[in-house]
C-alpha positions as CSV (number, residue, x, y, z in Angstrom):
1,M,65.3,-30.0,44.9
2,K,65.2,-26.7,46.9
3,D,66.8,-23.7,44.8
4,K,67.6,-21.6,48.0
5,T,69.3,-22.7,51.4
6,D,67.5,-22.4,54.7
7,T,68.8,-19.1,55.3
8,G,67.2,-17.8,52.0
9,K,70.2,-17.5,49.9
10,I,70.2,-19.0,46.5
11,S,72.1,-22.3,46.4
12,R,75.4,-22.5,44.4
13,N,74.3,-25.3,42.3
14,A,70.6,-23.7,41.6
15,P,69.8,-22.3,38.1
16,C,71.0,-18.7,38.1
17,P,68.3,-16.2,38.8
18,C,69.4,-14.1,35.8
19,G,67.7,-16.7,33.6
20,S,70.9,-17.6,31.8
21,G,70.4,-21.3,32.3
22,K,73.7,-21.8,33.9
23,K,74.3,-22.9,37.4
24,Y,74.5,-19.6,39.8
25,K,78.1,-20.4,41.0
26,R,79.1,-20.6,37.2
27,C,77.1,-17.2,36.2
28,C,76.2,-14.2,38.6
29,L,77.5,-15.6,42.1
30,G,79.1,-12.5,43.5
31,K,77.2,-10.1,41.5
32,P,74.0,-8.3,42.6
33,A,71.1,-10.8,42.1
34,P,68.1,-9.9,40.0
35,S,65.2,-8.9,42.0
36,Q,62.9,-11.0,39.7
37,V,63.6,-14.6,38.8
38,S,61.0,-15.8,36.3
39,D,59.2,-14.6,33.0
40,L,55.9,-14.6,35.1
41,Q,57.3,-12.3,37.5
42,Y,58.8,-9.9,34.8
43,A,55.5,-9.9,33.2
44,K,53.7,-9.1,36.5
45,K,55.9,-6.4,37.9
46,Y,57.3,-4.8,34.8
47,Q,54.9,-5.7,32.0
48,I,57.6,-7.2,30.0
49,R,56.9,-9.9,27.7
50,I,59.5,-12.5,27.6
51,K,59.8,-13.8,24.1
52,T,59.3,-17.3,23.2
53,P,61.6,-19.1,20.6
54,K,58.5,-19.0,18.0
55,Q,58.1,-15.3,18.7
56,I,61.8,-14.6,18.4
57,E,61.9,-16.1,15.1
58,G,58.9,-14.1,13.7
59,I,60.8,-10.8,14.9
60,R,63.7,-12.0,13.4
61,T,62.0,-12.6,10.0
62,A,60.4,-9.1,10.2
63,G,63.9,-7.6,11.1
64,K,65.4,-8.9,8.0
65,L,62.5,-7.1,5.8
66,V,63.4,-3.9,7.9
67,V,67.1,-4.0,7.1
68,Q,66.2,-4.6,3.6
69,T,64.0,-1.8,3.4
70,L,66.8,0.6,4.9
71,D,69.2,-0.8,2.2
72,L,66.6,0.0,-0.3
73,V,66.0,3.7,0.7
74,E,70.0,4.1,0.9
75,S,70.2,3.0,-2.9
76,H,67.7,5.7,-3.7
77,L,68.8,8.7,-1.4
78,K,70.1,11.5,-3.4
79,S,69.9,15.2,-3.8
80,G,66.6,16.3,-5.3
81,I,64.3,13.5,-3.9
82,T,61.6,14.5,-1.5
83,T,60.8,13.0,1.7
84,D,57.5,11.7,0.3
85,A,59.2,9.9,-2.3
86,I,61.0,7.9,0.3
87,N,57.6,7.3,2.1
88,T,56.2,5.9,-1.2
89,L,59.3,3.7,-1.6
90,V,59.1,2.2,2.0
91,H,55.2,1.9,1.7
92,E,55.2,-0.1,-1.5
93,F,58.2,-2.3,-0.6
94,T,56.6,-3.2,2.8
95,I,53.1,-4.1,1.2
96,A,54.8,-6.0,-1.6
97,H,56.4,-8.3,0.9
98,G,53.3,-9.0,2.7
99,A,54.0,-6.6,5.6
100,K,52.5,-3.5,7.0
101,P,54.1,-0.2,7.8
102,A,53.6,0.2,11.6
103,P,53.8,4.0,11.7
104,L,50.8,4.3,9.4
105,N,47.9,5.7,11.5
106,Y,49.9,4.8,14.7
107,R,48.1,7.3,17.1
108,G,47.2,9.6,14.3
109,Y,50.7,9.4,12.4
110,P,49.8,10.0,8.7
111,K,52.8,8.3,7.1
112,S,54.4,5.0,6.6
113,V,57.9,6.0,7.9
114,C,59.7,8.8,9.8
115,V,62.3,10.9,7.6
116,S,64.2,13.3,9.9
117,I,66.6,15.8,8.5
118,N,69.5,17.7,9.8
119,E,68.0,19.3,13.2
120,V,64.9,17.0,13.2
121,I,65.6,14.6,16.2
122,C,62.8,12.3,15.3
123,H,59.3,11.6,14.0
124,G,59.8,13.8,10.9
125,I,56.6,13.5,8.9
126,P,57.5,12.9,4.9
127,G,56.1,15.5,2.7
128,E,57.2,18.1,0.0
129,R,60.6,18.7,1.7
130,V,63.4,18.2,-0.9
131,I,66.6,16.6,0.3
132,K,69.7,18.6,-0.5
133,D,73.5,17.8,-0.8
134,G,75.1,17.8,2.6
135,D,71.8,16.9,4.4
136,L,71.9,14.4,7.2
137,V,68.7,12.0,6.7
138,N,67.4,9.6,9.4
139,V,65.0,6.8,7.9
140,D,63.3,5.1,10.6
141,V,61.4,1.8,9.5
142,T,59.1,-0.5,11.5
143,S,57.4,-3.5,9.9
144,I,54.8,-5.6,11.1
145,L,55.1,-9.1,9.3
146,D,52.7,-11.9,10.4
147,G,51.9,-10.1,13.4
148,Y,55.5,-9.4,14.6
149,Y,57.2,-6.1,14.8
150,A,60.8,-5.0,14.1
151,D,62.1,-1.6,14.4
152,A,65.5,0.0,13.1
153,N,66.7,3.3,11.7
154,K,70.0,4.6,10.2
155,T,71.3,8.1,9.6
156,F,72.7,8.7,6.0
157,F,74.9,11.3,4.4
158,V,73.6,12.8,1.0
159,G,76.2,14.3,-1.0
160,T,79.1,15.9,0.9
161,P,78.7,16.1,4.9
162,S,79.9,18.9,7.0
163,E,82.9,18.0,9.4
164,G,80.3,18.5,12.3
165,A,78.0,16.2,10.6
166,R,80.7,13.5,10.1
167,K,81.7,13.7,13.6
168,L,78.2,13.5,15.0
169,V,77.4,10.2,12.8
170,S,80.5,8.5,14.0
171,V,79.8,9.4,17.7
172,T,76.2,8.2,17.2
173,R,77.1,4.8,15.7
174,H,79.6,4.3,18.4
175,C,76.9,5.0,21.1
176,L,74.8,2.4,19.7
177,A,77.7,0.1,19.4
178,Q,78.7,0.7,23.0
179,G,75.2,0.2,24.2
180,I,74.5,-3.1,22.4
181,A,77.9,-4.2,23.9
182,M,76.3,-4.1,27.4
183,V,73.2,-6.3,26.6
184,K,73.9,-9.7,28.4
185,P,72.0,-11.4,31.1
186,G,72.7,-9.6,34.5
187,N,73.3,-6.3,33.2
188,T,70.9,-3.4,33.5
189,V,69.0,-1.0,31.8
190,G,71.2,1.6,33.5
191,D,74.4,0.0,32.2
192,I,73.2,0.5,28.6
193,G,72.3,4.1,29.3
194,H,75.5,5.0,31.1
195,V,77.9,3.8,28.5
196,I,76.1,5.8,25.6
197,Q,75.8,9.0,27.8
198,T,79.4,8.8,29.0
199,Y,80.8,8.5,25.3
200,A,78.5,11.0,23.8
201,E,79.3,13.5,26.3
202,S,83.1,12.9,26.3
203,Q,83.0,13.8,22.5
204,G,81.2,17.0,23.2
205,C,77.7,15.8,22.3
206,S,74.4,15.5,24.0
207,V,71.8,12.7,24.7
208,V,68.1,13.4,24.1
209,R,66.2,12.5,27.2
210,E,62.5,12.7,26.1
211,F,62.6,9.8,23.7
212,V,64.0,6.3,24.5
213,G,64.3,2.6,23.4
214,H,61.6,0.1,24.2
215,G,60.3,-3.1,24.2
216,V,59.0,-4.4,20.7
217,G,57.8,-7.6,18.9
218,I,54.2,-8.2,19.8
219,D,53.3,-4.6,19.7
220,F,55.1,-1.5,18.4
221,H,56.0,-0.2,21.8
222,E,56.4,-2.5,24.9
223,A,57.9,-2.3,28.3
224,P,60.8,-1.9,29.2
225,Q,61.8,1.7,28.3
226,V,65.4,2.0,27.6
227,P,66.8,5.4,28.2
228,H,70.2,6.6,26.7
229,Y,71.5,8.0,29.7
230,G,71.7,6.9,33.5
231,A,73.8,5.2,36.2
232,P,75.4,1.7,36.1
233,G,73.6,-1.0,37.9
234,T,70.3,0.8,37.9
235,G,67.1,0.0,36.5
236,I,65.6,-3.4,35.5
237,R,68.1,-6.4,35.1
238,L,68.3,-8.1,31.8
239,I,67.3,-11.7,31.3
240,P,67.2,-13.9,28.1
241,G,64.2,-13.6,26.0
242,M,63.8,-9.7,26.3
243,V,63.6,-8.0,23.1
244,F,64.0,-4.1,22.9
245,T,65.4,-1.3,20.8
246,I,68.3,0.8,21.6
247,E,68.1,3.9,19.6
248,P,70.4,7.0,21.0
249,M,69.4,10.4,19.5
250,I,72.7,12.4,19.9
251,N,72.8,16.1,19.3
252,L,76.0,18.1,18.2
253,G,74.7,20.9,20.4
254,R,72.4,21.0,23.4
255,K,70.1,18.3,24.4
256,E,67.0,20.4,24.5
257,L,64.4,19.8,22.0
258,V,61.0,21.5,20.6
259,I,58.0,19.8,19.2
260,L,56.5,21.4,16.3
261,D,52.9,22.3,15.6
262,D,52.1,19.1,13.8
263,G,52.5,17.3,17.2
264,W,55.1,14.9,16.0
265,T,58.4,16.4,14.7
266,A,61.1,16.8,17.3
267,V,63.7,19.4,16.5
268,T,66.8,20.5,18.3
269,R,66.0,23.8,20.3
270,D,69.4,25.4,19.3
271,G,69.1,24.2,15.6
272,S,72.0,21.9,16.0
273,L,72.3,18.7,14.1
274,S,71.0,15.4,15.5
275,A,71.6,11.9,14.4
276,Q,70.2,8.5,15.5
277,F,70.9,4.6,14.9
278,E,68.6,2.0,16.0
279,Q,68.6,-1.8,16.2
280,T,66.1,-4.3,17.5
281,L,67.8,-6.7,20.2
282,L,67.6,-9.9,21.8
283,V,69.0,-10.8,25.0
284,T,70.3,-14.3,24.6
285,E,71.6,-16.7,27.1
286,T,75.0,-15.6,26.8
287,G,74.9,-12.1,25.3
288,V,72.9,-10.3,22.7
289,E,71.7,-10.8,19.2
290,S,70.6,-8.2,16.8
291,L,67.3,-9.1,15.2
292,T,67.9,-6.2,12.7
293,P,71.6,-6.4,12.0
294,Y,73.7,-4.0,10.1
295,P,77.4,-2.9,10.4
296,L,78.2,-0.2,12.9
């Protein structure tokens, strides 16, 4: 049976090209059609690896460990602890559960976790810095379990946060929730970025441009890139089996950043606070599943 009419149009009764598994007439008829219609075409044009059920289960299992690790860190976070102590906690917990910390030695990164405080946007290298009352602390964990990667981070308060810190964390949480809500077959990467940017800027905050979400699962960083800004209806269209992170980095001040001399640590140029939340997400047949779920 042909899936297209003689005029080259998709038949109403053909499988929807978005990959939902539904008939075209019951899914994306009347919506802009995806330019790609198969896993093979996505791999060839975009280098996107559509995950198999076995791979998804492996990533889901790794994701559970990542969330457990973040919960462990949260239970130990307090004024007076060093960022290196957090690194030791993450490293030992990961190894004890038969996994590996993906950041360690990745492109020369020297530690097992990223710990970013206050004006640090991302990639803070653990060391002798002591966490103080009122600090915002982002902990970014990526674990490799049985060859599968899962990636998530959270920003925590230590002690009593400032009013600005409370606002920023609330806005950033909401940005991630808004982005996740846009993940479903037929939507685009641009749809995700647009809702994040629109909300953040409506609250007087800014969106970091230099760092983006990314495919994950078989490798640490895969296609596609997922910017946290953009225009609706633009970019790669989502199909079931795609696995990627959304990880908005939101600044209380301006969006510009500086990379420190260590080659990793990114800080706000104006010294303003920055926050981030991240989850690893699966595009399902009908919407989205977080493979690193935690409440937002």
